[in-house]
């Protein structure tokens, strides 16, 4: 016998689950049944693919029984089972990544946290809401030794050798006061119907039935021990759409996703013809917890003729659609398809291509017909869709209609199409500005001339925009231009501007002499109206934000690429600088023009102390 401590996160998590999920305590049954179903899926797959298991006599089933007097509830499956290492790994730690992350994200608000738990999928531990002791007796398929795991769900668990006739797992719950309501036929049946009706395997309930026979004094109770199947046990996705109600879809979603909330949408497709398959996709209301982790868990399961094949295949859907949950069930793949073969399988590739198109066109439908719902969707998934813009070239046109941007002209989100409609008659491009802070961007001097001329600029404050926006290049043959790049403002240039450029050449020379290689160039600007100066990236250089991002991503040795300084020929400071020959003033003012431009772009100064000295000198002189 070995007594082991839970990993710390688990104790914390257990506490949390017990308290915050309490209003949904009944879901423990769904979670245990869904684990049992997964375990059967896994064994079934082995019997099809692994010679060692092909001869196994195996009728998949899940059994539930209860004892009201002993206050116990027992769930048993004949699935793959666990060995002692599995028990440690699966029930002693949280097998999922991101546990810490999850705990750090807790808000203390029970309703919100219970959603987090749902997304996180802590499954098994939910049984400690209704039990003060849980015994798991299990034997792994192919092993001789069975094991028993016992815990009160607090700090310790024991694993010891045990007995079990054949492979599978039995979970015995010693119910606490919150759990005793589940020791009767009706409540168990009702819960199974509600949450687990479409689990693909039969669920049997064992109970004592009593009927009365005879009349008057002869009347007597006849007790009978019964075992009845209590679920439909048909794959929900195989039913026709007309047979299914939203509730059916939603409940099924909860069983496959561990989410406690309803999904935002579902999409059920049956394809017939050259290829036969069924897909059922869901979009969770809240983005899955691990969406931005490299080791995210894929949410789409693959079935072949209703037999589960895998739930751990990232290639089933493109990475940018990793938030999708659901099922692909193919009639054409061989049942014993190996996971290695799956990755280059043509049947699967065709299903993937068609599914992506279908899913994107469903998003478009929602965007067109239900803006409220689409807004909810965009708040969660705009970013992965943008990833699609540069990773899924084949669907770029569609994705361009789906992504949303902030803008100087409208509140909330806008589309590229709507921007195009609002364009001025002689406007040559779609303009955007990138950076990491919305209000810095909105107040950027780079926008001054656009504002003055009434030209709309898209505000791109999402980190990923730095990469996505340049990759778009054109929208319906209109070029996209970054206003924080040197070339964009050429469009705005008038004859008058060109004359002014000549005018300020001497000033530019003065500034260049002072700043040297701190800037790539100094130019007269046609985009400024109130500010004296601004910095932009040269046409083919990465913007400063982009450079920052690349350094944050570990490219520390990236050479620093300096910006171009633009000055406003109409500004008082610039014209006064033209007239002065005082070397000290020229030097201070040149630096200050550069440094203030960096500051308004949200950049950090290399020598803040020098900046302050310069500022103080100039203030002293002006007083
Ligand atoms: P999840 O099911 O989301 O992975 P759980 O906490 O419910 O999280 O279960 C943890 C792991 O324990 C499962 O992934 C599985 O490997 C194992 N497990 C749980 N129940 C069973 C069971 N009945 N048979 C076999 N393995 C199980």
PDB file of N, CA and C in Angstrom, residues 533-568:
ATOM      1  N   UNK A 533       6.526  66.423 -34.838  1.00  0.00           N
ATOM      2  CA  UNK A 533       7.308  65.320 -35.403  1.00  0.00           C
ATOM      3  C   UNK A 533       6.637  63.975 -35.162  1.00  0.00           C
ATOM      4  N   UNK A 534       7.074  62.978 -35.926  1.00  0.00           N
ATOM      5  CA  UNK A 534       6.620  61.615 -35.687  1.00  0.00           C
ATOM      6  C   UNK A 534       7.683  60.653 -36.190  1.00  0.00           C
ATOM      7  N   UNK A 535       7.612  59.396 -35.730  1.00  0.00           N
ATOM      8  CA  UNK A 535       8.538  58.395 -36.251  1.00  0.00           C
ATOM      9  C   UNK A 535       7.755  57.332 -37.009  1.00  0.00           C
ATOM     10  N   UNK A 536       8.308  56.851 -38.091  1.00  0.00           N
ATOM     11  CA  UNK A 536       7.677  55.781 -38.873  1.00  0.00           C
ATOM     12  C   UNK A 536       8.761  54.775 -39.259  1.00  0.00           C
ATOM     13  N   UNK A 537       8.311  53.584 -39.650  1.00  0.00           N
ATOM     14  CA  UNK A 537       9.281  52.588 -40.108  1.00  0.00           C
ATOM     15  C   UNK A 537       9.469  52.759 -41.611  1.00  0.00           C
ATOM     16  N   UNK A 538      10.676  52.481 -42.085  1.00  0.00           N
ATOM     17  CA  UNK A 538      10.908  52.537 -43.522  1.00  0.00           C
ATOM     18  C   UNK A 538      10.048  51.462 -44.184  1.00  0.00           C
ATOM     19  N   UNK A 539       9.665  51.717 -45.415  1.00  0.00           N
ATOM     20  CA  UNK A 539       8.714  50.865 -46.136  1.00  0.00           C
ATOM     21  C   UNK A 539       8.903  49.362 -45.906  1.00  0.00           C
ATOM     22  N   UNK A 540      10.125  48.872 -46.044  1.00  0.00           N
ATOM     23  CA  UNK A 540      10.324  47.427 -45.923  1.00  0.00           C
ATOM     24  C   UNK A 540      10.891  46.977 -44.582  1.00  0.00           C
ATOM     25  N   UNK A 541      10.953  47.880 -43.637  1.00  0.00           N
ATOM     26  CA  UNK A 541      11.455  47.507 -42.309  1.00  0.00           C
ATOM     27  C   UNK A 541      10.297  47.066 -41.420  1.00  0.00           C
ATOM     28  N   UNK A 542      10.600  46.229 -40.429  1.00  0.00           N
ATOM     29  CA  UNK A 542       9.558  45.915 -39.450  1.00  0.00           C
ATOM     30  C   UNK A 542       9.277  47.153 -38.596  1.00  0.00           C
ATOM     31  N   UNK A 543       8.040  47.330 -38.185  1.00  0.00           N
ATOM     32  CA  UNK A 543       7.718  48.463 -37.314  1.00  0.00           C
ATOM     33  C   UNK A 543       8.384  48.235 -35.957  1.00  0.00           C
ATOM     34  N   UNK A 544       8.401  49.293 -35.145  1.00  0.00           N
ATOM     35  CA  UNK A 544       9.038  49.157 -33.839  1.00  0.00           C
ATOM     36  C   UNK A 544       8.301  48.138 -32.972  1.00  0.00           C
ATOM     37  N   UNK A 545       6.970  48.111 -33.112  1.00  0.00           N
ATOM     38  CA  UNK A 545       6.187  47.142 -32.335  1.00  0.00           C
ATOM     39  C   UNK A 545       6.542  45.722 -32.758  1.00  0.00           C
ATOM     40  N   UNK A 546       6.715  45.560 -34.060  1.00  0.00           N
ATOM     41  CA  UNK A 546       7.068  44.244 -34.579  1.00  0.00           C
ATOM     42  C   UNK A 546       8.428  43.812 -34.032  1.00  0.00           C
ATOM     43  N   UNK A 547       9.357  44.746 -33.990  1.00  0.00           N
ATOM     44  CA  UNK A 547      10.689  44.415 -33.466  1.00  0.00           C
ATOM     45  C   UNK A 547      10.601  44.003 -32.005  1.00  0.00           C
ATOM     46  N   UNK A 548       9.777  44.766 -31.267  1.00  0.00           N
ATOM     47  CA  UNK A 548       9.582  44.451 -29.853  1.00  0.00           C
ATOM     48  C   UNK A 548       9.045  43.038 -29.698  1.00  0.00           C
ATOM     49  N   UNK A 549       8.074  42.720 -30.543  1.00  0.00           N
ATOM     50  CA  UNK A 549       7.431  41.418 -30.466  1.00  0.00           C
ATOM     51  C   UNK A 549       8.431  40.305 -30.749  1.00  0.00           C
ATOM     52  N   UNK A 550       9.263  40.535 -31.757  1.00  0.00           N
ATOM     53  CA  UNK A 550      10.215  39.493 -32.112  1.00  0.00           C
ATOM     54  C   UNK A 550      11.240  39.289 -31.010  1.00  0.00           C
ATOM     55  N   UNK A 551      11.604  40.381 -30.358  1.00  0.00           N
ATOM     56  CA  UNK A 551      12.533  40.225 -29.230  1.00  0.00           C
ATOM     57  C   UNK A 551      11.851  39.464 -28.102  1.00  0.00           C
ATOM     58  N   UNK A 552      10.569  39.790 -27.864  1.00  0.00           N
ATOM     59  CA  UNK A 552       9.842  39.092 -26.801  1.00  0.00           C
ATOM     60  C   UNK A 552       9.736  37.606 -27.116  1.00  0.00           C
ATOM     61  N   UNK A 553       9.728  37.282 -28.423  1.00  0.00           N
ATOM     62  CA  UNK A 553       9.612  35.879 -28.805  1.00  0.00           C
ATOM     63  C   UNK A 553      10.965  35.178 -28.809  1.00  0.00           C
ATOM     64  N   UNK A 554      11.981  35.877 -28.300  1.00  0.00           N
ATOM     65  CA  UNK A 554      13.260  35.194 -28.108  1.00  0.00           C
ATOM     66  C   UNK A 554      14.311  35.519 -29.158  1.00  0.00           C
ATOM     67  N   UNK A 555      13.966  36.385 -30.126  1.00  0.00           N
ATOM     68  CA  UNK A 555      14.986  36.735 -31.112  1.00  0.00           C
ATOM     69  C   UNK A 555      15.788  37.923 -30.613  1.00  0.00           C
ATOM     70  N   UNK A 556      16.536  37.685 -29.524  1.00  0.00           N
ATOM     71  CA  UNK A 556      17.222  38.779 -28.841  1.00  0.00           C
ATOM     72  C   UNK A 556      18.316  39.377 -29.719  1.00  0.00           C
ATOM     73  N   UNK A 557      18.875  38.562 -30.606  1.00  0.00           N
ATOM     74  CA  UNK A 557      20.005  39.044 -31.387  1.00  0.00           C
ATOM     75  C   UNK A 557      19.568  39.813 -32.635  1.00  0.00           C
ATOM     76  N   UNK A 558      18.259  40.095 -32.731  1.00  0.00           N
ATOM     77  CA  UNK A 558      17.795  40.828 -33.897  1.00  0.00           C
ATOM     78  C   UNK A 558      18.446  42.205 -33.937  1.00  0.00           C
ATOM     79  N   UNK A 559      19.022  42.593 -35.068  1.00  0.00           N
ATOM     80  CA  UNK A 559      19.649  43.916 -35.107  1.00  0.00           C
ATOM     81  C   UNK A 559      18.569  44.978 -34.936  1.00  0.00           C
ATOM     82  N   UNK A 560      18.937  46.073 -34.283  1.00  0.00           N
ATOM     83  CA  UNK A 560      17.947  47.124 -34.094  1.00  0.00           C
ATOM     84  C   UNK A 560      17.796  47.902 -35.396  1.00  0.00           C
ATOM     85  N   UNK A 561      16.572  48.052 -35.822  1.00  0.00           N
ATOM     86  CA  UNK A 561      16.348  48.808 -37.046  1.00  0.00           C
ATOM     87  C   UNK A 561      15.725  50.136 -36.644  1.00  0.00           C
ATOM     88  N   UNK A 562      16.414  51.217 -36.943  1.00  0.00           N
ATOM     89  CA  UNK A 562      15.957  52.513 -36.439  1.00  0.00           C
ATOM     90  C   UNK A 562      14.890  53.115 -37.360  1.00  0.00           C
ATOM     91  N   UNK A 563      14.031  53.962 -36.802  1.00  0.00           N
ATOM     92  CA  UNK A 563      12.936  54.527 -37.593  1.00  0.00           C
ATOM     93  C   UNK A 563      13.357  55.771 -38.391  1.00  0.00           C
ATOM     94  N   UNK A 564      12.443  56.210 -39.209  1.00  0.00           N
ATOM     95  CA  UNK A 564      12.606  57.487 -39.918  1.00  0.00           C
ATOM     96  C   UNK A 564      11.913  58.565 -39.086  1.00  0.00           C
ATOM     97  N   UNK A 565      12.573  59.698 -38.927  1.00  0.00           N
ATOM     98  CA  UNK A 565      11.938  60.810 -38.223  1.00  0.00           C
ATOM     99  C   UNK A 565      11.308  61.739 -39.257  1.00  0.00           C
ATOM    100  N   UNK A 566      10.036  62.033 -39.062  1.00  0.00           N
ATOM    101  CA  UNK A 566       9.399  63.008 -39.959  1.00  0.00           C
ATOM    102  C   UNK A 566       9.094  64.277 -39.172  1.00  0.00           C
ATOM    103  N   UNK A 567       9.306  65.419 -39.820  1.00  0.00           N
ATOM    104  CA  UNK A 567       9.000  66.669 -39.116  1.00  0.00           C
ATOM    105  C   UNK A 567       7.920  67.441 -39.875  1.00  0.00           C
ATOM    106  N   UNK A 568       7.213  68.239 -39.113  1.00  0.00           N
ATOM    107  CA  UNK A 568       6.068  68.979 -39.655  1.00  0.00           C
ATOM    108  C   UNK A 568       6.530  70.367 -40.133  1.00  0.00           C
TER     109      UNK A 568
END
